[in-house]
GROMACS .gro file of C-alpha atoms in nm:
model
  330
    1MET     CA    1   0.000   0.000   0.000
    2VAL     CA    2   0.136   0.343  -0.096
    3THR     CA    3   0.141   0.573   0.209
    4LYS     CA    4   0.343   0.862   0.070
    5PHE     CA    5   0.406   1.001  -0.278
    6VAL     CA    6   0.695   1.239  -0.351
    7LYS     CA    7   0.637   1.403  -0.686
    8GLU     CA    8   0.988   1.543  -0.726
    9ASN     CA    9   1.261   1.294  -0.820
   10THR     CA   10   1.592   1.377  -0.651
   11CYS     CA   11   1.795   1.085  -0.788
   12ALA     CA   12   2.045   1.156  -1.065
   13VAL     CA   13   1.935   1.032  -1.405
   14ASP     CA   14   2.264   0.854  -1.459
   15TYR     CA   15   2.243   0.661  -1.131
   16LYS     CA   16   2.236   0.285  -1.177
   17ARG     CA   17   2.261   0.064  -0.874
   18GLU     CA   18   2.503  -0.230  -0.886
   19GLY     CA   19   2.319  -0.554  -0.955
   20HIS     CA   20   2.018  -0.369  -1.095
   21ARG     CA   21   1.709  -0.585  -1.039
   22GLN     CA   22   1.565  -0.499  -1.381
   23ALA     CA   23   1.881  -0.632  -1.548
   24THR     CA   24   1.745  -0.985  -1.563
   25SER     CA   25   1.913  -1.254  -1.765
   26TRP     CA   26   1.656  -1.233  -2.045
   27VAL     CA   27   1.702  -0.854  -2.070
   28ILE     CA   28   2.078  -0.900  -2.090
   29GLY     CA   29   2.044  -1.163  -2.360
   30ASP     CA   30   1.811  -0.944  -2.565
   31CYS     CA   31   2.051  -0.650  -2.542
   32LEU     CA   32   2.353  -0.851  -2.654
   33LYS     CA   33   2.209  -1.082  -2.918
   34SER     CA   34   2.246  -0.841  -3.210
   35LYS     CA   35   2.607  -0.764  -3.130
   36TYR     CA   36   2.716  -1.126  -3.096
   37ILE     CA   37   2.525  -1.288  -3.375
   38ALA     CA   38   2.840  -1.411  -3.553
   39HIS     CA   39   2.915  -1.782  -3.510
   40SER     CA   40   3.288  -1.724  -3.484
   41ARG     CA   41   3.273  -1.497  -3.182
   42THR     CA   42   3.355  -1.662  -2.850
   43PHE     CA   43   3.130  -1.510  -2.586
   44LYS     CA   44   3.289  -1.559  -2.245
   45LEU     CA   45   3.140  -1.461  -1.911
   46LYS     CA   46   3.396  -1.184  -1.869
   47ASP     CA   47   3.291  -1.040  -2.208
   48MET     CA   48   2.929  -1.030  -2.099
   49VAL     CA   49   3.008  -0.862  -1.766
   50ASP     CA   50   3.242  -0.606  -1.927
   51ASP     CA   51   3.001  -0.519  -2.209
   52ILE     CA   52   2.706  -0.463  -1.978
   53ARG     CA   53   2.918  -0.241  -1.756
   54GLU     CA   54   3.053  -0.044  -2.054
   55ARG     CA   55   2.725  -0.001  -2.240
   56PHE     CA   56   2.478   0.047  -1.954
   57GLY     CA   57   2.689   0.126  -1.649
   58ILE     CA   58   2.553  -0.177  -1.464
   59GLN     CA   59   2.776  -0.425  -1.285
   60ILE     CA   60   2.621  -0.770  -1.301
   61THR     CA   61   2.762  -1.063  -1.110
   62TYR     CA   62   2.941  -1.359  -1.267
   63ASN     CA   63   2.671  -1.575  -1.113
   64LYS     CA   64   2.401  -1.402  -1.320
   65ALA     CA   65   2.613  -1.422  -1.634
   66TRP     CA   66   2.674  -1.790  -1.569
   67ARG     CA   67   2.300  -1.857  -1.529
   68VAL     CA   68   2.232  -1.709  -1.872
   69ARG     CA   69   2.486  -1.935  -2.039
   70LYS     CA   70   2.409  -2.243  -1.831
   71ALA     CA   71   2.045  -2.241  -1.933
   72ALA     CA   72   2.151  -2.265  -2.297
   73TYR     CA   73   2.259  -2.627  -2.260
   74ASP     CA   74   2.070  -2.748  -1.953
   75THR     CA   75   1.754  -2.842  -2.143
   76LEU     CA   76   1.900  -3.145  -2.316
   77ARG     CA   77   1.738  -3.485  -2.360
   78VAL     CA   78   1.923  -3.788  -2.493
   79CYS     CA   79   1.870  -4.162  -2.490
   80LYS     CA   80   2.032  -4.477  -2.628
   81ASP     CA   81   1.935  -4.670  -2.935
   82GLY     CA   82   1.911  -5.047  -2.973
   83ASN     CA   83   2.285  -5.061  -3.040
   84ASN     CA   84   2.355  -4.894  -2.703
   85SER     CA   85   2.472  -4.577  -2.881
   86ILE     CA   86   2.382  -4.220  -2.785
   87PHE     CA   87   2.073  -4.088  -2.962
   88LEU     CA   88   1.998  -3.717  -2.927
   89LEU     CA   89   1.623  -3.679  -2.881
   90ALA     CA   90   1.584  -3.305  -2.826
   91TRP     CA   91   1.752  -2.995  -2.696
   92GLY     CA   92   1.626  -2.650  -2.608
   93ILE     CA   93   1.759  -2.310  -2.507
   94GLY     CA   94   1.599  -2.126  -2.217
   95ASP     CA   95   1.654  -1.809  -2.020
   96VAL     CA   96   1.698  -1.970  -1.678
   97GLU     CA   97   1.640  -2.316  -1.533
   98ASN     CA   98   1.305  -2.270  -1.362
   99ASP     CA   99   0.947  -2.401  -1.372
  100SER     CA  100   0.848  -2.213  -1.686
  101SER     CA  101   1.157  -2.313  -1.887
  102TRP     CA  102   1.117  -2.684  -1.810
  103LEU     CA  103   0.741  -2.669  -1.869
  104TRP     CA  104   0.810  -2.508  -2.207
  105PHE     CA  105   1.071  -2.771  -2.293
  106PHE     CA  106   0.856  -3.074  -2.207
  107THR     CA  107   0.552  -2.918  -2.378
  108LYS     CA  108   0.748  -2.878  -2.701
  109PHE     CA  109   0.904  -3.220  -2.655
  110LYS     CA  110   0.564  -3.384  -2.621
  111GLN     CA  111   0.442  -3.215  -2.940
  112VAL     CA  112   0.707  -3.393  -3.147
  113TYR     CA  113   0.770  -3.711  -2.945
  114GLY     CA  114   0.425  -3.773  -2.801
  115ASP     CA  115   0.345  -3.990  -2.501
  116ARG     CA  116   0.424  -4.358  -2.492
  117LEU     CA  117   0.324  -4.646  -2.270
  118GLY     CA  118   0.592  -4.728  -2.012
  119LEU     CA  119   0.789  -4.408  -2.079
  120VAL     CA  120   1.078  -4.364  -1.835
  121ILE     CA  121   1.253  -4.029  -1.783
  122VAL     CA  122   1.584  -4.035  -1.594
  123SER     CA  123   1.715  -3.708  -1.451
  124ASP     CA  124   1.863  -3.553  -1.140
  125ARG     CA  125   1.638  -3.448  -0.849
  126HIS     CA  126   1.588  -3.089  -0.964
  127PRO     CA  127   1.239  -2.986  -0.839
  128ASN     CA  128   1.162  -2.789  -1.157
  129ILE     CA  129   1.217  -3.100  -1.370
  130ALA     CA  130   1.000  -3.312  -1.142
  131LYS     CA  131   0.719  -3.055  -1.149
  132ALA     CA  132   0.725  -3.029  -1.528
  133ILE     CA  133   0.719  -3.408  -1.571
  134ARG     CA  134   0.422  -3.443  -1.334
  135GLU     CA  135   0.228  -3.185  -1.534
  136ILE     CA  136   0.323  -3.277  -1.893
  137TYR     CA  137   0.389  -3.651  -1.854
  138PRO     CA  138   0.174  -3.760  -1.557
  139GLY     CA  139   0.180  -4.123  -1.671
  140ALA     CA  140   0.557  -4.145  -1.716
  141PHE     CA  141   0.796  -4.302  -1.465
  142HIS     CA  142   1.034  -4.034  -1.337
  143GLU     CA  143   1.346  -4.207  -1.208
  144ILE     CA  144   1.670  -4.072  -1.066
  145CYS     CA  145   2.025  -4.081  -1.197
  146MET     CA  146   2.223  -4.301  -0.960
  147GLN     CA  147   2.530  -4.077  -0.978
  148HIS     CA  148   2.338  -3.765  -0.876
  149LEU     CA  149   2.175  -3.954  -0.590
  150LEU     CA  150   2.517  -4.074  -0.472
  151HIS     CA  151   2.635  -3.711  -0.463
  152ASN     CA  152   2.332  -3.626  -0.249
  153ILE     CA  153   2.420  -3.911  -0.013
  154LYS     CA  154   2.780  -3.793   0.022
  155ASN     CA  155   2.669  -3.437   0.094
  156LYS     CA  156   2.414  -3.546   0.353
  157PHE     CA  157   2.619  -3.820   0.522
  158ARG     CA  158   2.975  -3.694   0.520
  159GLY     CA  159   3.266  -3.914   0.616
  160ILE     CA  160   3.123  -4.246   0.494
  161SER     CA  161   3.224  -4.449   0.190
  162VAL     CA  162   2.941  -4.658   0.052
  163ASP     CA  163   3.001  -4.623  -0.322
  164MET     CA  164   3.035  -4.993  -0.405
  165LEU     CA  165   2.754  -5.107  -0.176
  166TYR     CA  166   2.528  -4.841  -0.321
  167TYR     CA  167   2.611  -4.938  -0.682
  168TRP     CA  168   2.550  -5.308  -0.612
  169CYS     CA  169   2.222  -5.225  -0.440
  170GLU     CA  170   2.112  -4.994  -0.718
  171LYS     CA  171   2.193  -5.246  -0.995
  172ALA     CA  172   2.056  -5.559  -0.823
  173TYR     CA  173   1.792  -5.753  -1.019
  174ARG     CA  174   1.641  -5.970  -0.745
  175LEU     CA  175   1.445  -5.827  -0.453
  176CYS     CA  176   1.617  -6.061  -0.205
  177GLU     CA  177   1.958  -5.944  -0.325
  178PHE     CA  178   1.846  -5.582  -0.295
  179ALA     CA  179   1.721  -5.638   0.062
  180CYS     CA  180   2.051  -5.795   0.168
  181LEU     CA  181   2.253  -5.505   0.028
  182MET     CA  182   2.018  -5.247   0.183
  183ASN     CA  183   2.077  -5.408   0.523
  184ALA     CA  184   2.452  -5.374   0.469
  185LEU     CA  185   2.409  -5.006   0.377
  186THR     CA  186   2.203  -4.945   0.689
  187LEU     CA  187   2.475  -5.104   0.905
  188VAL     CA  188   2.728  -4.854   0.768
  189GLN     CA  189   2.497  -4.556   0.830
  190PRO     CA  190   2.169  -4.625   1.017
  191ARG     CA  191   2.006  -4.308   0.877
  192LEU     CA  192   2.090  -4.400   0.517
  193GLY     CA  193   1.826  -4.672   0.492
  194PRO     CA  194   1.530  -4.449   0.585
  195TYR     CA  195   1.668  -4.173   0.359
  196LEU     CA  196   1.677  -4.399   0.051
  197GLN     CA  197   1.336  -4.540   0.136
  198GLU     CA  198   1.197  -4.186   0.153
  199VAL     CA  199   1.346  -4.109  -0.191
  200GLY     CA  200   1.159  -4.414  -0.317
  201TYR     CA  201   1.314  -4.749  -0.409
  202GLU     CA  202   1.124  -4.748  -0.739
  203ARG     CA  203   1.294  -4.423  -0.843
  204TRP     CA  204   1.656  -4.532  -0.817
  205SER     CA  205   1.683  -4.913  -0.795
  206ARG     CA  206   1.659  -5.160  -1.081
  207ALA     CA  207   1.485  -5.424  -0.869
  208TYR     CA  208   1.190  -5.195  -0.784
  209SER     CA  209   1.175  -5.000  -1.110
  210GLU     CA  210   0.816  -4.981  -1.234
  211GLY     CA  211   0.906  -4.888  -1.592
  212HIS     CA  212   1.138  -5.028  -1.858
  213ARG     CA  213   1.458  -4.854  -1.759
  214TYR     CA  214   1.676  -5.108  -1.939
  215ASN     CA  215   2.042  -5.034  -1.851
  216ILE     CA  216   2.003  -4.654  -1.834
  217MET     CA  217   2.105  -4.595  -1.475
  218MET     CA  218   2.273  -4.255  -1.511
  219THR     CA  219   2.242  -3.933  -1.709
  220LYS     CA  220   2.608  -3.955  -1.815
  221ILE     CA  221   2.502  -3.962  -2.181
  222SER     CA  222   2.391  -3.600  -2.134
  223GLU     CA  223   2.732  -3.524  -1.986
  224CYS     CA  224   2.891  -3.678  -2.297
  225ILE     CA  225   2.709  -3.424  -2.514
  226ASN     CA  226   2.815  -3.145  -2.278
  227ALA     CA  227   3.176  -3.264  -2.302
  228ILE     CA  228   3.161  -3.244  -2.681
  229LEU     CA  229   3.043  -2.883  -2.654
  230VAL     CA  230   3.305  -2.759  -2.404
  231LYS     CA  231   3.428  -2.478  -2.631
  232GLU     CA  232   3.096  -2.419  -2.804
  233ARG     CA  233   2.929  -2.346  -2.470
  234GLU     CA  234   3.114  -2.014  -2.470
  235LEU     CA  235   2.947  -1.908  -2.797
  236PRO     CA  236   2.634  -1.692  -2.831
  237VAL     CA  237   2.299  -1.865  -2.856
  238THR     CA  238   2.278  -1.872  -3.237
  239ALA     CA  239   2.624  -2.023  -3.269
  240LEU     CA  240   2.551  -2.280  -2.996
  241ALA     CA  241   2.230  -2.378  -3.174
  242GLU     CA  242   2.423  -2.427  -3.499
  243GLU     CA  243   2.678  -2.649  -3.321
  244MET     CA  244   2.400  -2.856  -3.165
  245ARG     CA  245   2.236  -2.896  -3.505
  246SER     CA  246   2.563  -3.015  -3.655
  247LEU     CA  247   2.582  -3.305  -3.407
  248ASP     CA  248   2.338  -3.495  -3.626
  249GLY     CA  249   2.432  -3.625  -3.970
  250VAL     CA  250   2.207  -3.788  -4.233
  251VAL     CA  251   2.407  -4.041  -4.436
  252ASP     CA  252   2.321  -4.206  -4.769
  253LEU     CA  253   2.579  -4.480  -4.822
  254GLN     CA  254   2.449  -4.564  -5.168
  255ALA     CA  255   2.490  -4.207  -5.290
  256ARG     CA  256   2.796  -4.156  -5.069
  257THR     CA  257   2.664  -3.833  -4.921
  258CYS     CA  258   2.612  -3.685  -4.576
  259SER     CA  259   2.429  -3.375  -4.456
  260CYS     CA  260   2.760  -3.243  -4.319
  261ARG     CA  261   2.885  -3.250  -4.687
  262CYS     CA  262   3.234  -3.372  -4.588
  263PHE     CA  263   3.166  -3.718  -4.732
  264GLN     CA  264   3.084  -3.600  -5.084
  265LEU     CA  265   3.332  -3.312  -5.100
  266GLU     CA  266   3.641  -3.492  -4.968
  267GLN     CA  267   3.541  -3.832  -5.109
  268LEU     CA  268   3.634  -3.985  -4.776
  269PRO     CA  269   3.388  -4.115  -4.514
  270CYS     CA  270   3.315  -3.853  -4.247
  271ALA     CA  271   3.254  -3.941  -3.881
  272TYR     CA  272   2.882  -3.997  -3.942
  273ALA     CA  273   2.950  -4.214  -4.247
  274MET     CA  274   3.206  -4.418  -4.051
  275ILE     CA  275   2.941  -4.500  -3.791
  276ALA     CA  276   2.689  -4.598  -4.060
  277ILE     CA  277   2.946  -4.815  -4.241
  278GLN     CA  278   3.054  -4.991  -3.922
  279HIS     CA  279   2.690  -5.045  -3.822
  280SER     CA  280   2.617  -5.204  -4.161
  281LYS     CA  281   2.930  -5.424  -4.119
  282ARG     CA  282   3.088  -5.315  -4.446
  283ASP     CA  283   3.444  -5.230  -4.536
  284VAL     CA  284   3.515  -4.860  -4.491
  285TYR     CA  285   3.783  -4.866  -4.763
  286ASN     CA  286   3.519  -4.944  -5.023
  287PHE     CA  287   3.369  -4.601  -4.961
  288CYS     CA  288   3.689  -4.407  -5.025
  289SER     CA  289   3.763  -4.251  -5.362
  290LYS     CA  290   3.990  -4.463  -5.584
  291TYR     CA  291   4.236  -4.174  -5.592
  292TYR     CA  292   4.318  -4.242  -5.226
  293ASN     CA  293   4.405  -4.607  -5.296
  294SER     CA  294   4.766  -4.721  -5.292
  295SER     CA  295   4.724  -4.877  -5.637
  296THR     CA  296   4.628  -4.537  -5.783
  297TRP     CA  297   4.919  -4.372  -5.604
  298LYS     CA  298   5.161  -4.628  -5.746
  299ALA     CA  299   5.017  -4.585  -6.097
  300THR     CA  300   5.085  -4.212  -6.074
  301TYR     CA  301   5.460  -4.280  -6.062
  302ALA     CA  302   5.461  -4.592  -6.281
  303GLY     CA  303   5.600  -4.409  -6.583
  304VAL     CA  304   5.966  -4.308  -6.623
  305VAL     CA  305   6.036  -3.966  -6.476
  306TYR     CA  306   6.373  -3.827  -6.585
  307PRO     CA  307   6.532  -3.599  -6.328
  308LEU     CA  308   6.642  -3.252  -6.433
  309PRO     CA  309   7.005  -3.180  -6.335
  310HIS     CA  310   7.138  -2.845  -6.215
  311GLN     CA  311   7.153  -2.574  -6.483
  312GLY     CA  312   7.532  -2.562  -6.453
  313ASP     CA  313   7.549  -2.927  -6.562
  314TRP     CA  314   7.335  -2.887  -6.872
  315VAL     CA  315   7.496  -3.001  -7.201
  316ILE     CA  316   7.319  -2.807  -7.478
  317PRO     CA  317   7.394  -2.910  -7.840
  318ASN     CA  318   7.502  -2.632  -8.077
  319LYS     CA  319   7.203  -2.683  -8.305
  320VAL     CA  320   6.978  -2.614  -8.012
  321ARG     CA  321   7.185  -2.328  -7.882
  322ASP     CA  322   7.180  -2.160  -8.226
  323VAL     CA  323   6.802  -2.169  -8.259
  324LYS     CA  324   6.653  -1.824  -8.237
  325VAL     CA  325   6.330  -1.824  -8.044
  326LEU     CA  326   6.090  -1.555  -8.158
  327PRO     CA  327   5.802  -1.412  -7.952
  328PRO     CA  328   5.450  -1.522  -8.053
  329ASP     CA  329   5.247  -1.316  -8.297
  330ILE     CA  330   4.989  -1.094  -8.127
   0.00000   0.00000   0.00000
């Protein structure tokens, strides 16, 4: 409730408080996107902080700058195919990692992927992710990455080492085996048993899993994608999106082409073509241009090549020396 109104403004017009509350991450991104649209420009956190201070006189924290960049690659969903290889399902770029960004991501994801019987989503215990899954995929099984849960255990129960017991318990198939290992865990730390039970056995253990989790026990496949994009994560949003798009390649082995265009231009199998060739159990050398073959290389030098000696050693016959060479008619 407003109790007093002062009509006259006494603050200087050029006054900008450090950490200005209106300088949200989405405002910062909108201000900088036109300047850093080029793919080749590396956009580091220090660049963002310096530019905002220089252009607007506002000093933002590295934490805020980091949140802007982090959100660009946090909304990533991957799985494994039948050959146990990484398959990139979807990725999105958001302002910050909050309820609205994850709701937006899963809404868009559902539009293209749909909903499937027995769907299992494995993630960390971020409350925004859990809330979005409950709303967009109420029938899906939301299970927890075992590595993230182990980090939670170590932070909550410091000074204990239960890594191997926890892994055995988490990966056990039979309920009796799981119960035996849980008893051993409880002996190491009496409070650990009730803690894991409260998390929900069905959310982290294979024995109690209610969905078809297969062998996907961790979200490390997402970390693999992040590791590939270590340098690219410093780029502006448009450049990062282009790098993410380039992770996928469409290969036609019969036409010897790939969407990355390396295959057809260099006439050598690119990384995507190599995977397709290996998967089809064919010989990769059959997909190389004949000009890269050793037989072609040998044929290049099969003829006699006479070496040319030094000019001082030339023996020029008089009839050749006496020939007068005239310039061409123009």
